[in-house]
CSV table of C-alpha atoms in Angstrom, one decimal:
chain,number,residue,atom,x,y,z
A,1,UNK,CA,9.8,-3.5,1.9
A,2,UNK,CA,10.1,-6.4,-0.7
A,3,UNK,CA,10.7,-4.1,-3.8
A,4,UNK,CA,13.1,-2.1,-2.0
A,5,UNK,CA,16.0,-3.1,-4.1
A,6,UNK,CA,14.1,-1.9,-7.2
A,7,UNK,CA,12.4,1.3,-5.8
A,8,UNK,CA,16.0,2.7,-4.8
A,9,UNK,CA,16.9,2.9,-8.6
A,10,UNK,CA,17.5,6.8,-9.4
A,11,UNK,CA,15.2,6.8,-12.2
A,12,UNK,CA,11.3,7.2,-12.9
A,13,UNK,CA,9.3,4.4,-11.8
A,14,UNK,CA,8.4,1.7,-14.1
A,15,UNK,CA,5.7,-1.3,-13.9
A,16,UNK,CA,6.5,-4.4,-12.3
A,17,UNK,CA,6.2,-7.9,-14.4
A,18,UNK,CA,6.2,-11.2,-13.3
A,19,UNK,CA,9.6,-12.1,-15.0
A,20,UNK,CA,11.1,-9.3,-12.9
A,21,UNK,CA,13.8,-10.5,-10.4
A,22,UNK,CA,13.9,-9.2,-7.0
A,23,UNK,CA,16.0,-9.8,-3.7
A,24,UNK,CA,14.1,-11.0,-0.7
A,25,UNK,CA,15.1,-11.8,3.0
A,26,UNK,CA,13.8,-15.5,3.9
A,27,UNK,CA,14.2,-15.9,7.6
A,28,UNK,CA,15.1,-19.0,9.7
A,29,UNK,CA,13.5,-19.8,13.4
A,30,UNK,CA,16.7,-18.2,15.0
A,31,UNK,CA,15.9,-15.1,12.8
A,32,UNK,CA,19.0,-15.4,11.0
A,33,UNK,CA,18.2,-15.0,7.2
A,34,UNK,CA,19.4,-15.8,3.7
A,35,UNK,CA,18.9,-13.6,0.7
A,36,UNK,CA,17.7,-14.8,-2.6
A,37,UNK,CA,17.1,-13.5,-5.9
A,38,UNK,CA,13.8,-14.7,-7.4
A,39,UNK,CA,11.2,-13.8,-10.1
A,40,UNK,CA,8.3,-11.7,-8.9
A,41,UNK,CA,6.0,-14.5,-10.2
A,42,UNK,CA,7.8,-17.4,-8.3
A,43,UNK,CA,6.2,-20.2,-6.8
A,44,UNK,CA,6.6,-21.4,-3.2
A,45,UNK,CA,8.4,-24.5,-4.5
A,46,UNK,CA,10.8,-22.1,-6.4
A,47,UNK,CA,11.5,-19.9,-3.4
A,48,UNK,CA,12.2,-23.0,-1.3
A,49,UNK,CA,14.4,-24.3,-3.8
A,50,UNK,CA,16.7,-21.3,-3.7
A,51,UNK,CA,16.6,-21.3,0.2
A,52,UNK,CA,17.7,-25.0,0.2
A,53,UNK,CA,20.4,-24.3,-2.3
A,54,UNK,CA,21.6,-21.3,0.0
A,55,UNK,CA,21.4,-23.5,3.2
A,56,UNK,CA,23.3,-26.2,1.1
A,57,UNK,CA,20.4,-28.9,2.1
A,58,UNK,CA,20.9,-32.2,0.3
A,59,UNK,CA,18.2,-33.7,-1.8
A,60,UNK,CA,17.8,-36.8,0.5
A,61,UNK,CA,17.1,-34.3,3.4
A,62,UNK,CA,14.4,-32.4,1.4
A,63,UNK,CA,12.4,-35.3,0.8
A,64,UNK,CA,12.3,-36.5,4.5
A,65,UNK,CA,10.1,-35.1,7.4
A,66,UNK,CA,12.7,-32.3,8.1
A,67,UNK,CA,12.0,-30.8,4.7
A,68,UNK,CA,11.4,-27.0,4.7
A,69,UNK,CA,8.2,-25.0,4.7
A,70,UNK,CA,7.5,-21.6,3.8
A,71,UNK,CA,5.6,-19.7,6.2
A,72,UNK,CA,4.4,-15.9,6.2
A,73,UNK,CA,4.3,-14.5,9.8
A,74,UNK,CA,2.9,-11.0,10.8
A,75,UNK,CA,4.1,-8.7,13.6
A,76,UNK,CA,1.0,-10.0,15.7
A,77,UNK,CA,2.4,-13.6,15.6
A,78,UNK,CA,-0.3,-14.9,13.2
A,79,UNK,CA,1.4,-17.7,11.0
A,80,UNK,CA,0.2,-19.3,7.7
A,81,UNK,CA,1.8,-22.2,5.8
A,82,UNK,CA,2.1,-21.5,2.1
A,83,UNK,CA,1.3,-24.4,-0.3
A,84,UNK,CA,4.0,-25.3,-2.9
A,85,UNK,CA,1.7,-24.5,-5.8
A,86,UNK,CA,1.0,-21.0,-4.7
A,87,UNK,CA,2.8,-18.1,-6.9
A,88,UNK,CA,3.3,-14.7,-7.0
A,89,UNK,CA,4.0,-14.7,-3.0
A,90,UNK,CA,6.0,-11.5,-2.9
A,91,UNK,CA,2.9,-9.6,-4.0
A,92,UNK,CA,0.5,-10.9,-1.5
A,93,UNK,CA,2.6,-10.3,1.9
A,94,UNK,CA,0.9,-8.2,4.2
A,95,UNK,CA,2.6,-4.8,5.4
A,96,UNK,CA,4.1,-6.2,8.6
A,97,UNK,CA,4.7,-9.8,7.3
A,98,UNK,CA,7.9,-11.8,6.8
A,99,UNK,CA,8.8,-15.0,4.9
A,100,UNK,CA,10.2,-17.8,7.3
A,101,UNK,CA,11.6,-21.2,6.2
A,102,UNK,CA,11.5,-24.0,9.0
A,103,UNK,CA,10.6,-27.3,9.3
A,104,UNK,CA,7.2,-28.7,10.5
A,105,UNK,CA,8.8,-29.3,14.0
A,106,UNK,CA,9.9,-25.9,14.4
A,107,UNK,CA,6.7,-24.2,13.0
A,108,UNK,CA,5.2,-23.8,16.5
A,109,UNK,CA,8.3,-22.2,18.1
A,110,UNK,CA,8.4,-19.3,15.3
A,111,UNK,CA,8.1,-15.9,16.8
A,112,UNK,CA,7.9,-12.4,15.1
A,113,UNK,CA,11.4,-10.5,14.7
A,114,UNK,CA,12.3,-8.3,17.7
A,115,UNK,CA,12.1,-4.9,15.7
A,116,UNK,CA,8.5,-5.8,14.9
A,117,UNK,CA,7.5,-5.9,18.5
A,118,UNK,CA,9.6,-3.1,19.8
A,119,UNK,CA,8.0,0.5,19.7
A,120,UNK,CA,9.9,3.2,18.0
A,121,UNK,CA,9.5,6.6,19.7
A,122,UNK,CA,8.2,9.3,17.6
A,123,UNK,CA,10.5,11.8,15.5
A,124,UNK,CA,9.8,15.4,16.0
A,125,UNK,CA,11.0,16.3,12.5
A,126,UNK,CA,7.5,15.8,11.3
A,127,UNK,CA,6.6,18.9,13.4
A,128,UNK,CA,8.7,21.1,11.3
A,129,UNK,CA,7.7,19.8,8.1
A,130,UNK,CA,5.5,22.0,6.0
A,131,UNK,CA,2.1,20.6,5.2
A,132,UNK,CA,2.5,21.5,1.7
A,133,UNK,CA,5.7,19.6,1.2
A,134,UNK,CA,4.3,16.4,2.7
A,135,UNK,CA,1.1,16.6,0.8
A,136,UNK,CA,2.8,17.2,-2.7
A,137,UNK,CA,5.1,14.5,-2.0
A,138,UNK,CA,2.3,12.1,-1.3
A,139,UNK,CA,0.8,13.0,-4.5
A,140,UNK,CA,3.8,12.7,-6.7
A,141,UNK,CA,4.6,9.5,-5.0
A,142,UNK,CA,1.1,8.1,-5.5
A,143,UNK,CA,0.9,9.2,-9.0
A,144,UNK,CA,4.1,7.4,-9.9
A,145,UNK,CA,2.5,4.2,-8.5
A,146,UNK,CA,-1.0,4.6,-10.0
A,147,UNK,CA,0.8,5.2,-13.3
A,148,UNK,CA,2.4,2.0,-13.5
A,149,UNK,CA,-0.8,0.0,-13.1
A,150,UNK,CA,-1.9,-1.6,-16.2
A,151,UNK,CA,-5.9,-1.8,-16.5
A,152,UNK,CA,-5.9,-5.7,-16.9
A,153,UNK,CA,-4.5,-5.9,-13.3
A,154,UNK,CA,-8.0,-4.7,-11.9
A,155,UNK,CA,-9.7,-7.5,-14.0
A,156,UNK,CA,-7.1,-10.1,-12.9
A,157,UNK,CA,-7.6,-9.1,-9.5
A,158,UNK,CA,-11.3,-9.4,-9.5
A,159,UNK,CA,-11.8,-12.3,-11.5
A,160,UNK,CA,-9.1,-15.0,-10.2
A,161,UNK,CA,-9.4,-14.2,-6.6
A,162,UNK,CA,-6.6,-14.0,-4.1
A,163,UNK,CA,-5.0,-17.3,-4.8
A,164,UNK,CA,-5.2,-17.1,-8.7
A,165,UNK,CA,-3.7,-13.7,-9.3
A,166,UNK,CA,-0.6,-13.5,-11.5
A,167,UNK,CA,0.1,-10.0,-13.0
A,168,UNK,CA,-1.2,-7.7,-10.3
A,169,UNK,CA,2.2,-6.8,-8.4
A,170,UNK,CA,1.7,-2.9,-9.2
A,171,UNK,CA,-2.0,-2.9,-8.1
A,172,UNK,CA,-1.1,-5.0,-4.9
A,173,UNK,CA,1.7,-2.2,-4.1
A,174,UNK,CA,-0.6,0.8,-4.6
A,175,UNK,CA,-3.1,-0.8,-2.0
A,176,UNK,CA,-0.6,-1.7,0.3
A,177,UNK,CA,0.7,1.9,0.2
A,178,UNK,CA,-2.9,3.2,1.0
A,179,UNK,CA,-3.0,1.1,4.2
A,180,UNK,CA,0.6,2.1,5.0
A,181,UNK,CA,-0.6,5.6,4.9
A,182,UNK,CA,-3.4,5.1,7.2
A,183,UNK,CA,-1.0,3.2,9.7
A,184,UNK,CA,1.4,6.2,9.5
A,185,UNK,CA,-1.3,8.9,10.5
A,186,UNK,CA,-2.4,6.8,13.4
A,187,UNK,CA,1.0,6.1,14.6
A,188,UNK,CA,2.5,9.6,14.4
A,189,UNK,CA,-0.5,10.9,16.4
A,190,UNK,CA,-0.2,8.2,19.1
A,191,UNK,CA,3.4,8.5,19.3
A,192,UNK,CA,3.1,12.3,20.5
A,193,UNK,CA,3.2,12.3,24.3
A,194,UNK,CA,2.5,16.1,24.6
A,195,UNK,CA,-1.2,17.2,24.1
A,196,UNK,CA,0.0,20.4,22.5
A,197,UNK,CA,2.2,18.8,19.9
A,198,UNK,CA,-0.6,16.1,19.5
A,199,UNK,CA,-3.3,18.7,18.6
A,200,UNK,CA,-0.9,20.6,16.2
A,201,UNK,CA,-0.1,17.4,14.6
A,202,UNK,CA,-3.9,16.6,14.1
A,203,UNK,CA,-4.3,20.3,12.6
A,204,UNK,CA,-1.3,19.7,10.2
A,205,UNK,CA,-2.6,16.3,9.1
A,206,UNK,CA,-6.0,17.7,8.5
A,207,UNK,CA,-4.5,20.3,6.2
A,208,UNK,CA,-2.5,17.9,4.4
A,209,UNK,CA,-5.6,16.1,3.5
A,210,UNK,CA,-7.1,19.3,2.2
A,211,UNK,CA,-4.0,20.0,-0.1
A,212,UNK,CA,-4.2,16.4,-1.2
A,213,UNK,CA,-7.7,16.9,-2.2
A,214,UNK,CA,-6.7,20.1,-4.0
A,215,UNK,CA,-4.3,18.1,-5.8
A,216,UNK,CA,-6.9,15.6,-7.0
A,217,UNK,CA,-5.0,12.8,-5.0
A,218,UNK,CA,-8.1,11.3,-3.4
A,219,UNK,CA,-6.2,8.1,-2.6
A,220,UNK,CA,-4.0,10.3,0.0
A,221,UNK,CA,-7.2,12.3,0.8
A,222,UNK,CA,-8.9,8.9,1.7
A,223,UNK,CA,-6.1,7.2,3.6
A,224,UNK,CA,-5.4,10.1,5.7
A,225,UNK,CA,-9.4,10.6,6.6
A,226,UNK,CA,-9.5,6.9,7.3
A,227,UNK,CA,-6.5,7.0,9.6
A,228,UNK,CA,-7.9,9.8,11.7
A,229,UNK,CA,-11.2,8.0,12.0
A,230,UNK,CA,-9.3,5.2,13.5
A,231,UNK,CA,-11.0,4.2,17.0
A,232,UNK,CA,-7.7,4.9,18.7
A,233,UNK,CA,-7.5,8.3,17.4
A,234,UNK,CA,-11.4,9.1,17.8
A,235,UNK,CA,-10.9,8.5,21.6
A,236,UNK,CA,-8.4,11.4,21.9
A,237,UNK,CA,-11.2,13.4,23.5
A,238,UNK,CA,-8.7,16.1,24.8
A,239,UNK,CA,-6.9,16.5,21.6
A,240,UNK,CA,-10.0,16.8,19.5
A,241,UNK,CA,-11.4,19.5,22.1
A,242,UNK,CA,-8.0,21.5,21.7
A,243,UNK,CA,-8.4,21.5,17.8
A,244,UNK,CA,-9.4,25.1,16.4
A,245,UNK,CA,-13.1,25.1,15.4
A,246,UNK,CA,-12.1,25.9,11.6
A,247,UNK,CA,-10.5,22.6,11.6
A,248,UNK,CA,-13.1,20.8,13.3
A,249,UNK,CA,-15.8,21.9,10.6
A,250,UNK,CA,-13.1,21.2,7.9
A,251,UNK,CA,-12.8,17.5,9.3
A,252,UNK,CA,-16.6,17.2,9.4
A,253,UNK,CA,-16.8,18.0,5.7
A,254,UNK,CA,-14.2,15.7,4.8
A,255,UNK,CA,-16.0,12.9,6.9
A,256,UNK,CA,-19.1,13.7,4.7
A,257,UNK,CA,-17.2,13.4,1.5
A,258,UNK,CA,-15.8,9.9,2.7
A,259,UNK,CA,-19.1,8.6,3.9
A,260,UNK,CA,-20.1,5.4,2.3
A,261,UNK,CA,-23.9,5.9,2.5
A,262,UNK,CA,-25.5,5.6,-0.9
A,263,UNK,CA,-22.8,3.9,-2.5
A,264,UNK,CA,-20.3,6.6,-1.7
A,265,UNK,CA,-22.7,9.3,-3.6
A,266,UNK,CA,-20.9,12.5,-2.3
A,267,UNK,CA,-17.2,11.3,-3.2
A,268,UNK,CA,-18.6,10.2,-6.9
A,269,UNK,CA,-20.2,13.4,-7.4
A,270,UNK,CA,-16.9,15.4,-6.6
A,271,UNK,CA,-14.8,12.9,-8.5
A,272,UNK,CA,-17.1,13.4,-11.6
A,273,UNK,CA,-16.4,17.4,-11.4
A,274,UNK,CA,-12.5,16.8,-11.6
A,275,UNK,CA,-10.5,16.8,-14.7
A,276,UNK,CA,-7.8,14.6,-15.2
A,277,UNK,CA,-5.2,13.8,-14.4
A,278,UNK,CA,-6.4,12.7,-10.9
A,279,UNK,CA,-5.7,9.5,-8.6
A,280,UNK,CA,-9.0,8.0,-7.5
A,281,UNK,CA,-9.5,5.9,-4.4
A,282,UNK,CA,-8.5,2.6,-6.0
A,283,UNK,CA,-10.2,0.2,-3.5
A,284,UNK,CA,-13.6,1.8,-4.5
A,285,UNK,CA,-12.9,0.9,-8.1
A,286,UNK,CA,-12.1,-2.7,-6.9
A,287,UNK,CA,-15.4,-2.9,-5.0
A,288,UNK,CA,-17.4,-1.7,-8.2
A,289,UNK,CA,-15.8,-4.3,-10.3
A,290,UNK,CA,-16.3,-7.2,-7.8
A,291,UNK,CA,-20.2,-6.0,-7.6
A,292,UNK,CA,-20.4,-6.3,-11.4
A,293,UNK,CA,-18.4,-9.5,-11.5
A,294,UNK,CA,-20.3,-11.3,-8.6
A,295,UNK,CA,-23.7,-9.6,-9.3
A,296,UNK,CA,-24.1,-11.5,-12.8
A,297,UNK,CA,-22.9,-14.8,-14.2
A,298,UNK,CA,-20.1,-14.6,-17.1
A,299,UNK,CA,-21.8,-17.7,-19.0
A,300,UNK,CA,-25.5,-17.9,-19.3
A,301,UNK,CA,-26.8,-21.2,-20.7
A,302,UNK,CA,-23.4,-21.7,-22.4
A,303,UNK,CA,-23.2,-18.1,-24.0
A,304,UNK,CA,-21.2,-15.2,-22.8
A,305,UNK,CA,-22.8,-12.5,-20.9
A,306,UNK,CA,-21.7,-9.8,-23.3
A,307,UNK,CA,-23.4,-7.0,-21.2
A,308,UNK,CA,-21.6,-7.8,-18.1
A,309,UNK,CA,-18.3,-7.6,-19.9
A,310,UNK,CA,-19.0,-4.4,-21.6
A,311,UNK,CA,-20.0,-2.8,-18.1
A,312,UNK,CA,-16.6,-4.3,-16.6
A,313,UNK,CA,-14.8,-2.7,-19.7
A,314,UNK,CA,-16.5,0.6,-19.3
A,315,UNK,CA,-15.3,0.8,-15.7
A,316,UNK,CA,-12.0,-0.2,-16.8
A,317,UNK,CA,-11.9,2.6,-19.4
A,318,UNK,CA,-12.4,5.3,-16.6
A,319,UNK,CA,-9.0,4.4,-15.3
A,320,UNK,CA,-7.3,5.2,-18.3
A,321,UNK,CA,-9.3,8.5,-18.5
A,322,UNK,CA,-8.1,9.5,-15.2
A,323,UNK,CA,-4.5,9.1,-16.5
A,324,UNK,CA,-5.3,10.9,-19.8
A,325,UNK,CA,-3.1,13.6,-19.2
A,326,UNK,CA,0.4,13.4,-17.3
A,327,UNK,CA,0.6,15.0,-13.8
A,328,UNK,CA,2.6,18.0,-15.1
A,329,UNK,CA,1.4,20.4,-12.9
A,330,UNK,CA,0.8,20.8,-8.9
A,331,UNK,CA,3.0,18.3,-7.1
A,332,UNK,CA,4.9,16.9,-10.1
A,333,UNK,CA,6.2,20.4,-11.0
A,334,UNK,CA,6.8,21.6,-7.7
A,335,UNK,CA,9.0,18.2,-7.1
A,336,UNK,CA,10.8,18.2,-10.5
A,337,UNK,CA,9.7,14.6,-10.4
A,338,UNK,CA,11.8,13.6,-13.6
A,339,UNK,CA,14.8,14.4,-11.7
A,340,UNK,CA,13.9,13.2,-8.1
A,341,UNK,CA,14.4,9.7,-6.7
A,342,UNK,CA,11.4,8.4,-5.4
A,343,UNK,CA,12.1,5.6,-2.9
A,344,UNK,CA,9.4,3.2,-1.2
A,345,UNK,CA,10.6,1.9,2.0
A,346,UNK,CA,7.9,-0.3,3.6
A,347,UNK,CA,8.4,-0.2,6.9
A,348,UNK,CA,8.6,-3.5,9.2
A,349,UNK,CA,6.2,-1.9,11.6
A,350,UNK,CA,3.6,0.7,11.8
A,351,UNK,CA,5.6,2.6,14.0
A,352,UNK,CA,8.2,3.2,11.3
A,353,UNK,CA,6.7,4.9,8.4
A,354,UNK,CA,8.2,4.6,5.0
A,355,UNK,CA,10.8,7.1,3.7
A,356,UNK,CA,10.6,10.1,1.7
A,357,UNK,CA,12.6,11.1,-1.2
A,358,UNK,CA,15.1,13.9,-1.7
A,359,UNK,CA,14.4,17.2,-3.2
A,360,UNK,CA,17.5,19.2,-4.4
A,361,UNK,CA,20.1,19.5,-1.8
A,362,UNK,CA,17.8,19.7,1.2
A,363,UNK,CA,17.1,16.2,2.8
A,364,UNK,CA,13.5,15.6,3.8
A,365,UNK,CA,12.8,13.8,7.0
A,366,UNK,CA,12.8,10.1,6.1
A,367,UNK,CA,10.0,9.1,8.6
A,368,UNK,CA,7.4,11.5,7.1
A,369,UNK,CA,5.9,9.0,4.6
């Protein structure tokens, strides 16, 4: 949502940098908002300065008790006050979070935006879309996101912790996208009121996961399977019973592939047999790097632990290997990606999935991705 202005450019995606400028809405307690232009790496103090200038607060007011504070609020109503020294605020916001500027007196009265709480009925167009189209769009879109991530972003993400990260905007965006796909899968199924349509959509989502796996897009594959393993979806007993036996067996195979037992042994064996280009399940890479980082010290008796750094470097090199060849076949050739605008539209609620791009002259339903 916060990168929408940049993502809507009709050109191939480029990596985000801390010096990039974006437009962002900062809301007030009455749900009015001001739009500010800020650097991606801006601190809370810089954002509040821009908001104060927009609201024409005087310097005297900003030093009194009614000075503004910056708050992140999720659709659930959870609130958190951001410290003035914190940086890269835009890259750490959750899927359903907004920035609010308020005084400390009005902090307790903050409530989520109305559209965050409202349930939007499901759109039936997803039932008319072909699974191949959706899977290929997912692959092409996530390849563009994965291609923009610099290898050092993985190191920065693991070594510096949540509050110390600087240049991880591209990695944060891909992780956020993975969560969105999981939410999208569950949301679309739960919004189906008809048992027949719900079973048909479940079958279609399993087929989409199979095509993503065939496209070597393990990120989309994992996100869909995790979404289908959600407790709310697993409890749909009648829907699962109505699923054809062929797709039940296929889903069991996919569950075994995503099984975390023995450190994701099955998934790692399948990934080792794939040839680049491919999109790995990025959260697992971060897990491996975190294990290497926290499992041993960087400095031992004042000396650098070179072996640890070599292991981390070797893990990071595998990311470059996955992208050693361009995605010139499968989904990218199907979409003609170099001529297609790829747009990310992070919905404000799980029931409002992000938008697809357009292919040729035919508009793809905007609620599908």
